[in-house]
Amino acid sequence: MTKTSFYPPQRTLMGPGPSDISPQVLQALSRPTIGHLDPLFIGMMDELKQLLQYAFQTQNPFTIAVSAPGSAGMEACFVNLVEPGDKVIVCRNGVFGDRMRENVERCGGIAVMVDNAWGEPVDPELVEQALEAHPDAVIVAFVHAETSTGALSDAEVIARLAREHGCLTIVDAVTSLGGVPLLVDEWQLDAVYSGSQKCLSCVPGLSPLTFSERAVTKIQSRKTPVQSWFLDQSLVLGYWSGEGKRSYHHTAPVNSLYALHEALVILYNEGLENAWQRHRDMHNELREGLEQLGIAFVVEQPYRLPQLNAVYIPDGVDDAAVRKLLLERYNLEIGAGLGALAGKAWRIGLMGYAARSENIALCLRALESVLK
Ligand SMILES: *Cc1c(COP(=O)(O)O)cnc(C)c1O
């Protein structure tokens, strides 16, 4: 018996990621594979760096894509910047802040937690109190856009407080990049990582990453070598820069990088400001429709992420049954609640290519009919 190929259905992806991918990006993925040290490929990587600098709004020379998903970008920041004994203030208002704590502790660092309720942004006053109580802290880590709850925190203010107390910042921008303003240079953020499959609408498996000069200096003055060989960015840098003398580190995911390049070309041509505005407009369109269905939001209006709409499941509604019907009848995926919101909320993503009126119309029509 021969085995047969796998043909996935055409779903509409309106969960917490992966998001819908534009046909243009899928086409880029199927272009011929060339060697990862081929001069033409190296030229593509250089352009990819410039496009990432645009997306992050930074001039940081250290701006690359880690060859692994967002979680690896997170780990790359922590293993490079946290040395054993380092005290790190970690803000936790959802699932991903808690993963930051895990990372700090596995690096031998000491995590000082600043907690806010699920669905709330990080409170800068609590960050300031922690900084004052722990003058020996060296890093502040926080999630800009908490995908588990749909809350946006004020990265500019938190980063300013960190700087005033001599700390670097590690910022999770996995869901914010391309969806809401993220100004790495203007806000002076130090180590910022993202993911390919959220608002960039690219295939999963890549993690855009940028380090400021301050972050690079801290890495260069480490007393101990980075314990992860693969994620040691001082080695990776020779691969991504190396000006003409690029050396082999690992085999780049060649076709996935074509796809990321294409996704960033689309973002560049649309313009960042226009992409942010489109996410806001689509959020308002979805919000009006959901409110008409009597569905309420988890997060207060000023802190709501347009690209990740966490809403309460109406009373008496079977969470899993609804999501199953949406998938089977409408080929529509929305996200389940995570952690403290499991079984209580749905997460409706409007990320990148998925942030379109057609998708919103489908989602509202499908939800209305399934809820009846
Ligand atoms: C999705 C996500 C991650 C993890 O990214 P993966 O690509 O799934 O590893 C980290 N942080 C946030 C805020 C996310 O939304």
Coordinates of C-alpha atoms and ligand atoms in Angstrom, one line a residue:
M1 CA 0.0 0.0 0.0
T2 CA 1.3 3.4 -0.9
K3 CA 0.8 6.3 1.4
T4 CA -1.0 9.4 0.1
S5 CA -0.1 13.1 0.3
F6 CA -1.6 15.3 2.9
Y7 CA -4.0 18.0 1.6
P8 CA -5.2 20.3 4.4
P9 CA -8.5 22.1 4.0
Q10 CA -8.7 25.8 3.3
R11 CA -9.4 27.2 6.8
T12 CA -9.9 30.8 7.9
L13 CA -7.5 31.3 10.8
M14 CA -8.9 33.7 13.4
G15 CA -7.2 32.4 16.5
P16 CA -4.1 33.5 18.4
G17 CA -1.8 32.3 15.5
P18 CA -0.9 31.0 13.1
S19 CA -2.9 33.6 11.2
D20 CA -4.1 33.4 7.6
I21 CA -1.2 33.5 5.1
S22 CA -1.5 35.4 1.9
P23 CA -1.3 33.4 -1.4
Q24 CA 1.7 35.6 -2.3
V25 CA 3.6 34.4 0.8
L26 CA 2.7 30.7 0.1
Q27 CA 4.0 31.1 -3.5
A28 CA 7.3 32.5 -2.3
L29 CA 7.7 29.4 -0.1
S30 CA 7.6 27.1 -3.2
R31 CA 10.3 28.9 -5.1
P32 CA 13.5 26.9 -5.9
T33 CA 15.7 26.2 -2.9
I34 CA 19.2 27.6 -3.3
G35 CA 22.2 27.1 -1.1
H36 CA 22.2 29.2 2.1
L37 CA 25.7 30.5 1.3
D38 CA 24.8 31.2 -2.3
P39 CA 25.7 34.9 -2.9
L40 CA 22.1 35.6 -4.1
F41 CA 20.7 34.1 -0.9
I42 CA 23.1 36.2 1.2
G43 CA 21.8 39.3 -0.7
M44 CA 18.3 38.3 0.2
M45 CA 19.2 37.9 3.9
D46 CA 20.8 41.4 3.9
E47 CA 17.5 42.8 2.5
L48 CA 15.5 40.8 5.0
K49 CA 17.5 42.5 7.8
Q50 CA 16.6 45.9 6.4
L51 CA 12.9 44.9 6.2
L52 CA 13.0 43.6 9.8
Q53 CA 14.6 46.9 10.9
Y54 CA 11.7 48.7 9.2
A55 CA 9.1 46.5 10.9
F56 CA 10.8 47.0 14.3
Q57 CA 11.5 50.7 13.6
T58 CA 15.1 50.3 14.5
Q59 CA 18.6 51.0 13.2
N60 CA 20.1 48.2 15.4
P61 CA 22.7 46.3 13.3
F62 CA 21.8 43.2 15.3
T63 CA 18.4 42.5 13.7
I64 CA 17.9 39.0 12.5
A65 CA 15.4 36.1 12.4
V66 CA 16.1 33.2 14.7
S67 CA 15.6 29.9 12.8
A68 CA 12.9 28.6 15.2
P69 CA 9.5 29.8 16.5
G70 CA 8.8 32.8 18.9
S71 CA 9.6 30.7 22.0
A72 CA 13.2 30.4 20.7
G73 CA 13.4 34.1 20.2
M74 CA 12.3 34.4 23.9
E75 CA 14.9 31.9 25.0
A76 CA 17.6 33.6 22.8
C77 CA 17.0 36.9 24.8
F78 CA 17.2 35.2 28.2
V79 CA 20.1 32.9 27.6
N80 CA 22.2 35.7 26.2
L81 CA 21.4 38.5 28.6
V82 CA 20.8 36.7 31.9
E83 CA 23.9 35.3 33.7
P84 CA 23.7 33.2 36.8
G85 CA 22.9 35.4 39.8
D86 CA 21.3 38.2 37.7
K87 CA 18.2 39.7 39.2
V88 CA 15.4 40.2 36.7
I89 CA 12.1 41.9 37.2
V90 CA 9.5 39.9 35.3
C91 CA 6.0 41.3 34.7
R92 CA 3.3 38.7 34.6
N93 CA -0.2 39.4 33.4
G94 CA -0.8 36.2 31.5
V95 CA 0.8 33.0 30.2
F96 CA 3.8 34.4 28.5
G97 CA 5.0 36.5 31.4
D98 CA 5.2 33.2 33.4
R99 CA 7.3 31.6 30.6
M100 CA 9.7 34.5 31.1
R101 CA 10.0 33.6 34.7
E102 CA 10.8 30.0 33.7
N103 CA 13.5 31.3 31.4
V104 CA 15.1 33.5 34.0
E105 CA 15.2 30.7 36.6
R106 CA 16.6 28.2 34.1
C107 CA 19.4 30.7 33.3
G108 CA 20.3 30.7 37.0
G109 CA 18.8 34.2 37.4
I110 CA 16.6 35.5 40.2
A111 CA 13.1 36.4 39.0
V112 CA 11.3 39.2 40.9
M113 CA 7.7 39.0 39.9
V114 CA 5.4 42.0 39.3
D115 CA 1.9 40.6 39.0
N116 CA -1.2 42.0 37.4
A117 CA -4.6 40.3 36.9
W118 CA -5.3 38.4 33.7
G119 CA -6.8 40.9 31.2
E120 CA -5.1 43.9 32.7
P121 CA -2.0 45.6 31.3
V122 CA 1.2 45.7 33.3
D123 CA 1.0 48.5 35.9
P124 CA 4.0 50.8 35.6
E125 CA 3.7 51.9 39.2
L126 CA 4.2 48.3 40.4
V127 CA 7.2 48.1 38.1
E128 CA 8.6 51.3 39.7
Q129 CA 8.0 49.9 43.2
A130 CA 9.9 46.7 42.3
L131 CA 12.8 48.7 40.8
E132 CA 13.0 50.7 44.0
A133 CA 12.8 47.7 46.2
H134 CA 15.5 45.9 44.1
P135 CA 18.2 48.3 43.2
D136 CA 20.4 45.4 42.2
A137 CA 18.1 44.3 39.4
V138 CA 19.7 44.4 36.0
I139 CA 16.9 43.6 33.6
V140 CA 13.1 44.3 33.3
A141 CA 11.2 41.7 31.2
F142 CA 7.6 42.1 30.0
V143 CA 5.1 41.1 27.3
H144 CA 4.0 44.0 25.1
A145 CA 0.9 42.3 23.7
E146 CA -0.3 39.5 26.0
T147 CA -1.9 37.0 23.5
S148 CA -3.4 34.9 26.3
T149 CA -5.6 37.8 27.4
G150 CA -5.6 40.4 24.7
A151 CA -4.1 43.2 26.8
L152 CA -1.6 45.8 25.6
S153 CA 1.0 47.2 28.0
D154 CA 2.8 50.5 27.7
A155 CA 6.2 49.5 26.5
E156 CA 7.5 53.0 26.3
V157 CA 6.8 53.9 29.9
I158 CA 8.0 50.6 31.3
A159 CA 11.3 50.9 29.3
R160 CA 11.8 54.4 30.6
L161 CA 11.4 53.3 34.2
A162 CA 13.9 50.4 33.6
R163 CA 16.4 52.8 32.1
E164 CA 16.1 55.3 35.0
H165 CA 17.1 52.4 37.3
G166 CA 20.0 51.2 35.1
C167 CA 18.2 48.1 33.8
L168 CA 18.0 46.7 30.3
T169 CA 14.6 45.5 28.9
I170 CA 13.6 42.2 27.3
V171 CA 10.3 42.7 25.4
D172 CA 8.0 40.0 24.0
A173 CA 6.6 41.6 20.8
V174 CA 5.4 38.3 19.3
T175 CA 1.9 39.5 18.8
S176 CA 2.5 43.3 18.6
L177 CA 4.9 43.4 15.7
G178 CA 3.0 44.6 12.6
G179 CA -0.3 44.9 14.5
V180 CA 0.1 47.9 16.9
P181 CA 2.8 50.6 17.2
L182 CA 6.2 49.2 18.3
L183 CA 9.0 51.7 18.1
V184 CA 12.1 49.9 19.2
D185 CA 14.5 52.9 18.8
E186 CA 12.3 55.7 20.0
W187 CA 11.3 53.7 23.1
Q188 CA 14.9 52.5 23.6
L189 CA 13.9 48.8 24.0
D190 CA 17.0 46.5 24.3
A191 CA 16.1 42.9 23.4
V192 CA 12.9 42.4 21.4
Y193 CA 11.7 39.2 19.9
S194 CA 8.7 38.4 17.8
G195 CA 7.2 35.6 15.7
S196 CA 6.5 35.0 12.0
Q197 CA 3.0 33.6 12.3
K198 CA 1.1 36.4 14.0
C199 CA 0.6 39.8 12.5
L200 CA 3.3 39.2 9.9
S201 CA 1.1 36.4 8.5
C202 CA 4.1 34.2 7.5
V203 CA 4.6 30.5 8.1
P204 CA 5.3 29.6 11.8
G205 CA 8.9 28.7 12.7
L206 CA 10.9 32.0 12.6
S207 CA 11.5 34.6 15.3
P208 CA 12.5 38.1 14.4
L209 CA 14.9 39.5 17.0
T210 CA 16.7 42.7 17.6
F211 CA 19.3 43.8 20.2
S212 CA 20.3 47.3 21.0
E213 CA 24.0 48.4 21.4
R214 CA 23.5 48.2 25.2
A215 CA 22.3 44.6 24.9
V216 CA 25.2 43.7 22.7
T217 CA 27.6 45.3 25.2
K218 CA 26.1 43.2 28.0
I219 CA 26.5 40.0 26.0
Q220 CA 30.1 40.9 25.1
S221 CA 30.9 41.5 28.8
R222 CA 29.5 38.2 30.0
K223 CA 31.6 36.3 32.6
T224 CA 30.3 32.9 31.6
P225 CA 29.7 31.6 28.1
V226 CA 26.1 31.3 26.9
Q227 CA 25.0 27.8 27.9
S228 CA 23.1 27.2 24.6
W229 CA 25.3 26.7 21.6
F230 CA 22.5 27.1 19.1
L231 CA 21.1 30.3 20.6
D232 CA 24.5 31.9 21.4
Q233 CA 24.0 35.1 19.5
S234 CA 27.7 36.0 19.3
L235 CA 28.1 33.0 17.1
V236 CA 24.9 33.6 15.1
L237 CA 26.0 37.2 14.4
G238 CA 29.0 35.9 12.3
Y239 CA 26.5 34.2 10.1
W240 CA 24.0 37.0 9.7
S241 CA 26.6 39.8 9.3
G242 CA 30.2 38.9 8.7
E243 CA 30.3 41.5 5.8
G244 CA 31.4 39.3 2.9
K245 CA 33.0 36.7 5.2
R246 CA 29.8 35.0 6.3
S247 CA 30.6 31.8 8.1
Y248 CA 28.5 28.7 8.5
H249 CA 26.6 28.4 11.7
H250 CA 23.6 26.3 10.9
T251 CA 21.6 25.7 7.7
A252 CA 19.2 28.6 7.3
P253 CA 15.5 27.6 6.7
V254 CA 15.9 28.8 3.1
N255 CA 12.3 28.7 1.8
S256 CA 10.8 29.9 5.1
L257 CA 13.1 32.9 4.9
Y258 CA 11.8 33.6 1.3
A259 CA 8.3 33.6 2.9
L260 CA 9.3 36.0 5.6
H261 CA 11.0 38.3 3.1
E262 CA 7.7 38.3 1.1
A263 CA 5.6 38.9 4.1
L264 CA 7.8 41.9 5.1
V265 CA 7.7 43.2 1.5
I266 CA 3.9 43.2 1.8
L267 CA 4.1 45.0 5.1
Y268 CA 6.6 47.5 3.7
N269 CA 4.5 48.3 0.7
E270 CA 1.3 48.7 2.8
G271 CA 3.2 50.9 5.2
L272 CA 3.4 50.2 9.0
E273 CA 1.0 53.1 9.9
N274 CA -1.5 51.8 7.4
A275 CA -1.2 48.3 8.8
W276 CA -1.8 49.5 12.4
Q277 CA -4.8 51.5 11.2
R278 CA -6.2 48.5 9.4
H279 CA -6.0 46.4 12.5
R280 CA -7.8 49.1 14.5
D281 CA -10.5 49.5 11.8
M282 CA -11.1 45.8 11.6
H283 CA -11.2 45.5 15.4
N284 CA -13.9 48.1 15.5
E285 CA -15.9 46.3 12.8
L286 CA -15.7 43.0 14.7
R287 CA -16.4 44.7 18.1
E288 CA -19.7 46.2 16.8
G289 CA -20.8 42.9 15.4
L290 CA -19.9 41.0 18.6
E291 CA -21.7 43.6 20.8
Q292 CA -24.8 43.1 18.7
L293 CA -24.6 39.4 19.5
G294 CA -24.4 40.4 23.2
I295 CA -20.8 39.2 23.6
A296 CA -18.6 41.2 26.0
F297 CA -14.8 41.8 25.9
V298 CA -12.4 40.7 28.6
V299 CA -10.1 43.7 28.4
E300 CA -11.0 47.4 29.2
Q301 CA -11.3 49.5 26.0
P302 CA -8.0 51.5 26.3
Y303 CA -5.8 48.4 26.6
R304 CA -7.5 46.2 24.1
L305 CA -5.4 44.6 21.4
P306 CA -7.1 45.1 18.0
Q307 CA -5.4 41.9 16.7
L308 CA -6.4 39.6 19.6
N309 CA -10.0 40.0 20.8
A310 CA -10.6 38.0 24.0
V311 CA -14.3 37.8 24.7
Y312 CA -16.4 36.1 27.3
I313 CA -18.2 32.9 26.3
P314 CA -22.0 33.6 26.8
D315 CA -23.6 31.8 29.8
G316 CA -24.8 28.3 29.1
V317 CA -22.8 28.0 25.8
D318 CA -20.6 24.9 25.4
D319 CA -17.2 26.2 24.5
A320 CA -15.7 23.2 22.8
A321 CA -18.9 22.4 20.9
V322 CA -19.1 25.9 19.4
R323 CA -15.5 25.8 18.3
K324 CA -15.9 22.4 16.8
L325 CA -19.0 23.5 14.8
L326 CA -17.2 26.6 13.5
L327 CA -14.4 24.4 12.3
E328 CA -16.5 21.7 10.7
R329 CA -19.3 23.9 9.2
Y330 CA -17.4 27.1 8.4
N331 CA -13.8 26.0 8.2
L332 CA -13.2 28.8 10.7
E333 CA -10.7 28.6 13.6
I334 CA -11.0 30.8 16.7
G335 CA -8.9 30.4 19.8
A336 CA -9.8 28.8 23.1
G337 CA -9.1 30.5 26.4
L338 CA -5.7 29.9 27.9
G339 CA -4.7 29.5 31.6
A340 CA -7.1 31.4 33.9
L341 CA -9.4 32.1 31.0
A342 CA -9.7 28.5 29.8
G343 CA -13.4 27.6 29.3
K344 CA -14.4 31.2 30.0
A345 CA -13.2 33.1 26.9
W346 CA -12.6 32.8 23.2
R347 CA -9.7 34.6 21.5
I348 CA -10.6 35.9 18.1
G349 CA -7.5 36.9 16.2
L350 CA -7.4 39.6 13.5
M351 CA -3.8 39.2 12.6
G352 CA -2.1 40.4 9.5
Y353 CA -3.8 39.0 6.4
A354 CA -6.6 37.7 8.5
A355 CA -7.6 41.3 9.4
R356 CA -10.1 41.7 6.6
S357 CA -13.8 42.5 6.3
E358 CA -14.6 39.2 4.6
N359 CA -13.2 37.3 7.6
I360 CA -15.2 39.4 10.1
A361 CA -18.4 38.9 8.1
L362 CA -17.8 35.1 8.1
C363 CA -17.0 35.0 11.8
L364 CA -20.0 37.0 12.8
R365 CA -22.4 35.0 10.5
A366 CA -20.9 31.7 11.7
L367 CA -21.0 32.6 15.4
E368 CA -24.6 33.9 15.2
S369 CA -25.8 30.7 13.5
V370 CA -23.9 28.4 15.8
L371 CA -25.0 30.1 18.9
K372 CA -28.6 29.7 17.9
Ligands
LIG1 C1 2.7 33.0 20.2 C2 3.5 33.7 21.3 C3 4.7 33.2 21.8 C4 5.3 31.9 21.3 O1 5.6 31.9 20.0 P1 5.7 30.5 19.2 O2 6.0 30.8 17.8 O3 4.4 29.8 19.5 O4 6.8 29.8 19.9 C5 5.3 34.0 22.7 N1 4.8 35.1 23.2 C6 3.6 35.6 22.8 C7 3.0 36.8 23.4 C8 2.9 34.9 21.8 O5 1.7 35.3 21.4

